[in-house]
């Protein structure tokens, strides 16, 4: 029979490699959990219109990258390509913005799907950890999120990442700039698709990666020169707060990000060891999104960090995460009676919180020892008929190589004491 493979653009997370992913998710979510963010989980698919309206009709995500489907019941759904629209939808549906004080601070972790051209760091199924602070316009909130992401990356040992920062203005100043930019773009020699984009969302043309386009953009009007007083003040406070926190960033006037909903603060975390898939995370303020999906005005800010690319960035920097072995004690039985006794001891150890594993199957001592070594266990417990007759087991410290006989009745307490 033909064997199956993971679909194009996807890959499986397999031990021991998969432990890195768990550690990265843990490291990214850690600072959030300690900063008042509550965990939220939403479905893997949503009404396709949520993304069309929320992410934007002119974005690559919506026009090219979405996995859409029609259910047997006739509903038009899309596998979620990003988290923000879903999280805001869920918060509105549950009336979180009415229930308690604002902002509503939420974090999430999960799988996202985009129909992209697969390459290193760009997959059709990938993983993000994200955070959203909903319903408050306060530069300290924008600063908090940037600081927490910086802290997360640093706690992992990453050093060669940079933070790019920009302001996209608001409903007052952005339209004026938009028109000025459009006027400029109309005079350029651009292909049809780009010209169309210039009409729908001209700021996104600034984000065009092609050199032929970038060359023509020299001299384009810059948003910085059009920011209204309120946006300028807001942005300078964000900059001040993150600077005071010791977080280094670079101003990047061309940073517009691929989603339509951003206003004011936008930022991206880039890593220089990743080639063209250099963005390890990004986010910004999205003051208009709630209204775009039918909610009340709820100025909000958030980010999403890519787990896959963060793992690649760790590899690029040669950072080895300190992942402790999953197993502390490995028990090896040398007789049928010992199997029952040691299996019981393993269960007892586990009950008291000691990670333990057992010599399953009927292979010999040698192959069991191999499994014990592979498990990374600090201790092995070996027992055969003779040991049991004396009421003892052999406890071996795999680090020092020392071995001694321990009374079976004292095994759990002895192991716990030596592990402590
Ligand atoms: P890019 O410019 O590389 O396409 P993006 O702007 O589309 O990135 P976001 O929508 O901001 O990415 O998503 C946040 C993070 O999620 C990215 O910084 C990246 O780390 C990760 N990410 C996005 N798309 C993919 C993908 N196809 N494969 C792996 N990771 C991804
Ligand atoms: Mg993209």
CSV table of C-alpha atoms in Angstrom, one decimal, residues 51-231:
chain,number,residue,atom,x,y,z
A,51,UNK,CA,-11.1,37.6,7.7
A,52,UNK,CA,-12.2,39.3,4.5
A,53,UNK,CA,-13.5,42.3,6.5
A,54,UNK,CA,-11.1,42.1,9.4
A,55,UNK,CA,-7.8,41.3,7.7
A,56,UNK,CA,-8.7,43.2,4.5
A,57,UNK,CA,-9.9,42.5,1.0
A,58,UNK,CA,-6.7,43.8,-0.6
A,59,UNK,CA,-4.2,41.8,1.5
A,60,UNK,CA,-2.3,38.8,0.2
A,61,UNK,CA,-3.7,36.8,3.1
A,62,UNK,CA,-7.2,37.2,1.9
A,63,UNK,CA,-6.7,37.3,-1.8
A,64,UNK,CA,-4.2,34.5,-2.2
A,65,UNK,CA,-3.4,32.7,1.0
A,66,UNK,CA,-6.7,31.7,2.6
A,67,UNK,CA,-7.9,28.1,2.8
A,68,UNK,CA,-11.6,28.4,2.2
A,69,UNK,CA,-14.3,25.7,2.3
A,70,UNK,CA,-18.0,25.4,2.0
A,71,UNK,CA,-19.5,23.0,4.5
A,72,UNK,CA,-22.3,20.5,3.7
A,73,UNK,CA,-24.6,22.9,5.4
A,74,UNK,CA,-23.5,25.7,3.0
A,75,UNK,CA,-21.5,27.8,5.4
A,76,UNK,CA,-18.5,29.6,3.9
A,77,UNK,CA,-15.5,29.1,6.2
A,78,UNK,CA,-11.8,29.7,6.2
A,79,UNK,CA,-9.0,28.0,8.1
A,80,UNK,CA,-7.7,30.8,10.3
A,81,UNK,CA,-4.8,32.6,8.6
A,82,UNK,CA,-4.1,34.8,11.7
A,83,UNK,CA,-5.3,35.2,15.2
A,84,UNK,CA,-6.3,38.8,15.8
A,85,UNK,CA,-9.7,38.9,14.0
A,86,UNK,CA,-10.8,35.6,15.7
A,87,UNK,CA,-9.7,36.8,19.2
A,88,UNK,CA,-11.5,40.1,18.8
A,89,UNK,CA,-14.6,38.3,17.4
A,90,UNK,CA,-14.6,36.0,20.4
A,91,UNK,CA,-14.1,38.9,22.9
A,92,UNK,CA,-17.0,40.8,21.4
A,93,UNK,CA,-19.2,37.7,21.3
A,94,UNK,CA,-18.5,37.0,25.0
A,95,UNK,CA,-19.0,40.7,25.8
A,96,UNK,CA,-15.6,40.7,27.5
A,97,UNK,CA,-15.3,44.5,26.8
A,98,UNK,CA,-18.5,45.0,28.9
A,99,UNK,CA,-17.8,42.5,31.7
A,100,UNK,CA,-14.8,44.0,33.4
A,101,UNK,CA,-12.4,46.8,33.1
A,102,UNK,CA,-10.6,47.7,29.9
A,103,UNK,CA,-8.2,46.7,28.4
A,104,UNK,CA,-9.1,43.1,28.0
A,105,UNK,CA,-5.8,41.4,27.8
A,106,UNK,CA,-5.6,38.0,26.1
A,107,UNK,CA,-3.0,35.6,24.8
A,108,UNK,CA,-3.2,32.6,22.5
A,109,UNK,CA,-1.2,29.9,21.0
A,110,UNK,CA,-2.1,27.7,18.0
A,111,UNK,CA,-1.9,26.7,14.4
A,112,UNK,CA,-2.5,29.0,11.4
A,113,UNK,CA,-2.9,28.2,7.8
A,114,UNK,CA,-1.8,30.1,4.7
A,115,UNK,CA,-1.6,28.8,1.1
A,116,UNK,CA,1.9,30.1,0.4
A,117,UNK,CA,4.8,29.0,-1.7
A,118,UNK,CA,6.6,26.8,0.8
A,119,UNK,CA,10.2,27.5,1.6
A,120,UNK,CA,12.4,27.5,4.6
A,121,UNK,CA,10.6,29.5,7.3
A,122,UNK,CA,7.4,29.8,5.2
A,123,UNK,CA,4.9,27.0,5.6
A,124,UNK,CA,1.3,26.3,4.9
A,125,UNK,CA,0.7,25.3,8.5
A,126,UNK,CA,2.6,27.2,11.1
A,127,UNK,CA,2.4,28.1,14.7
A,128,UNK,CA,2.1,31.4,16.5
A,129,UNK,CA,1.8,32.7,20.0
A,130,UNK,CA,0.0,36.0,20.1
A,131,UNK,CA,-1.3,38.7,22.5
A,132,UNK,CA,-4.0,41.3,22.2
A,133,UNK,CA,-4.9,44.2,24.5
A,134,UNK,CA,-8.4,45.3,23.6
A,135,UNK,CA,-10.3,48.4,24.3
A,136,UNK,CA,-7.7,50.9,25.5
A,137,UNK,CA,-5.8,53.7,23.8
A,138,UNK,CA,-2.7,54.0,25.9
A,139,UNK,CA,0.9,54.2,24.6
A,140,UNK,CA,2.0,52.3,27.7
A,141,UNK,CA,0.1,49.3,26.4
A,142,UNK,CA,1.9,49.4,23.0
A,143,UNK,CA,5.1,49.7,25.0
A,144,UNK,CA,4.2,46.8,27.3
A,145,UNK,CA,3.7,44.4,24.4
A,146,UNK,CA,6.9,45.4,22.6
A,147,UNK,CA,8.8,45.0,25.9
A,148,UNK,CA,7.2,41.6,26.6
A,149,UNK,CA,8.1,40.2,23.2
A,150,UNK,CA,11.7,41.5,23.6
A,151,UNK,CA,11.8,39.8,27.0
A,152,UNK,CA,10.5,36.6,25.6
A,153,UNK,CA,13.1,36.4,22.8
A,154,UNK,CA,15.9,37.4,25.3
A,155,UNK,CA,14.8,34.7,27.8
A,156,UNK,CA,15.3,32.2,25.0
A,157,UNK,CA,18.9,33.4,24.5
A,158,UNK,CA,18.2,35.2,21.1
A,159,UNK,CA,20.4,38.2,20.5
A,160,UNK,CA,20.5,38.9,16.8
A,161,UNK,CA,17.0,40.2,16.4
A,162,UNK,CA,16.0,43.8,15.7
A,163,UNK,CA,12.8,45.6,16.4
A,164,UNK,CA,11.5,47.9,13.7
A,165,UNK,CA,9.1,50.5,14.7
A,166,UNK,CA,6.8,52.9,12.8
A,167,UNK,CA,3.5,54.8,13.2
A,168,UNK,CA,0.8,54.5,10.5
A,169,UNK,CA,-1.2,57.5,11.7
A,170,UNK,CA,-4.9,57.5,12.4
A,171,UNK,CA,-8.2,58.2,10.8
A,172,UNK,CA,-7.4,61.9,10.8
A,173,UNK,CA,-3.9,62.1,9.2
A,174,UNK,CA,-3.7,58.8,7.3
A,175,UNK,CA,-6.3,59.7,4.6
A,176,UNK,CA,-4.3,62.9,3.8
A,177,UNK,CA,-1.1,61.0,3.5
A,178,UNK,CA,-2.9,58.2,1.6
A,179,UNK,CA,-4.0,60.7,-1.1
A,180,UNK,CA,-0.5,62.2,-1.3
A,181,UNK,CA,1.1,58.8,-1.7
A,182,UNK,CA,-1.5,57.7,-4.3
A,183,UNK,CA,-0.7,60.8,-6.3
A,184,UNK,CA,2.9,59.9,-6.3
A,185,UNK,CA,2.3,56.2,-7.1
A,186,UNK,CA,0.1,57.1,-10.1
A,187,UNK,CA,3.1,58.7,-11.7
A,188,UNK,CA,5.3,55.6,-11.5
A,189,UNK,CA,5.9,52.8,-14.0
A,190,UNK,CA,4.1,50.0,-12.1
A,191,UNK,CA,2.5,46.8,-13.3
A,192,UNK,CA,-1.3,46.5,-13.4
A,193,UNK,CA,-1.6,44.5,-10.1
A,194,UNK,CA,0.5,47.0,-8.2
A,195,UNK,CA,-1.4,49.9,-9.7
A,196,UNK,CA,-4.6,48.3,-8.5
A,197,UNK,CA,-3.1,47.9,-5.1
A,198,UNK,CA,-2.1,51.5,-5.1
A,199,UNK,CA,-5.8,52.4,-5.5
A,200,UNK,CA,-7.0,50.1,-2.8
A,201,UNK,CA,-4.2,50.2,-0.2
A,202,UNK,CA,-1.4,52.4,-1.4
A,203,UNK,CA,0.6,52.0,1.8
A,204,UNK,CA,1.1,48.4,1.0
A,205,UNK,CA,3.0,49.3,-2.1
A,206,UNK,CA,5.8,50.7,0.2
A,207,UNK,CA,6.1,47.1,1.5
A,208,UNK,CA,6.8,45.7,-2.0
A,209,UNK,CA,9.9,43.5,-1.8
A,210,UNK,CA,10.8,43.9,-5.5
A,211,UNK,CA,13.8,46.0,-6.2
A,212,UNK,CA,12.3,47.4,-9.4
A,213,UNK,CA,9.5,48.9,-7.2
A,214,UNK,CA,11.7,49.9,-4.3
A,215,UNK,CA,13.9,51.9,-6.7
A,216,UNK,CA,11.0,54.0,-7.9
A,217,UNK,CA,9.9,54.7,-4.3
A,218,UNK,CA,12.8,56.9,-3.6
A,219,UNK,CA,11.4,60.3,-2.9
A,220,UNK,CA,7.9,59.0,-2.1
A,221,UNK,CA,6.0,61.1,0.5
A,222,UNK,CA,6.7,59.7,4.0
A,223,UNK,CA,4.0,59.3,6.6
A,224,UNK,CA,6.2,60.8,9.2
A,225,UNK,CA,5.7,64.1,7.6
A,226,UNK,CA,2.0,63.8,7.6
A,227,UNK,CA,1.4,62.5,11.2
A,228,UNK,CA,-1.1,64.7,13.1
A,229,UNK,CA,-0.1,66.1,16.5
A,230,UNK,CA,-2.0,63.5,18.4
A,231,UNK,CA,-0.3,60.6,16.5
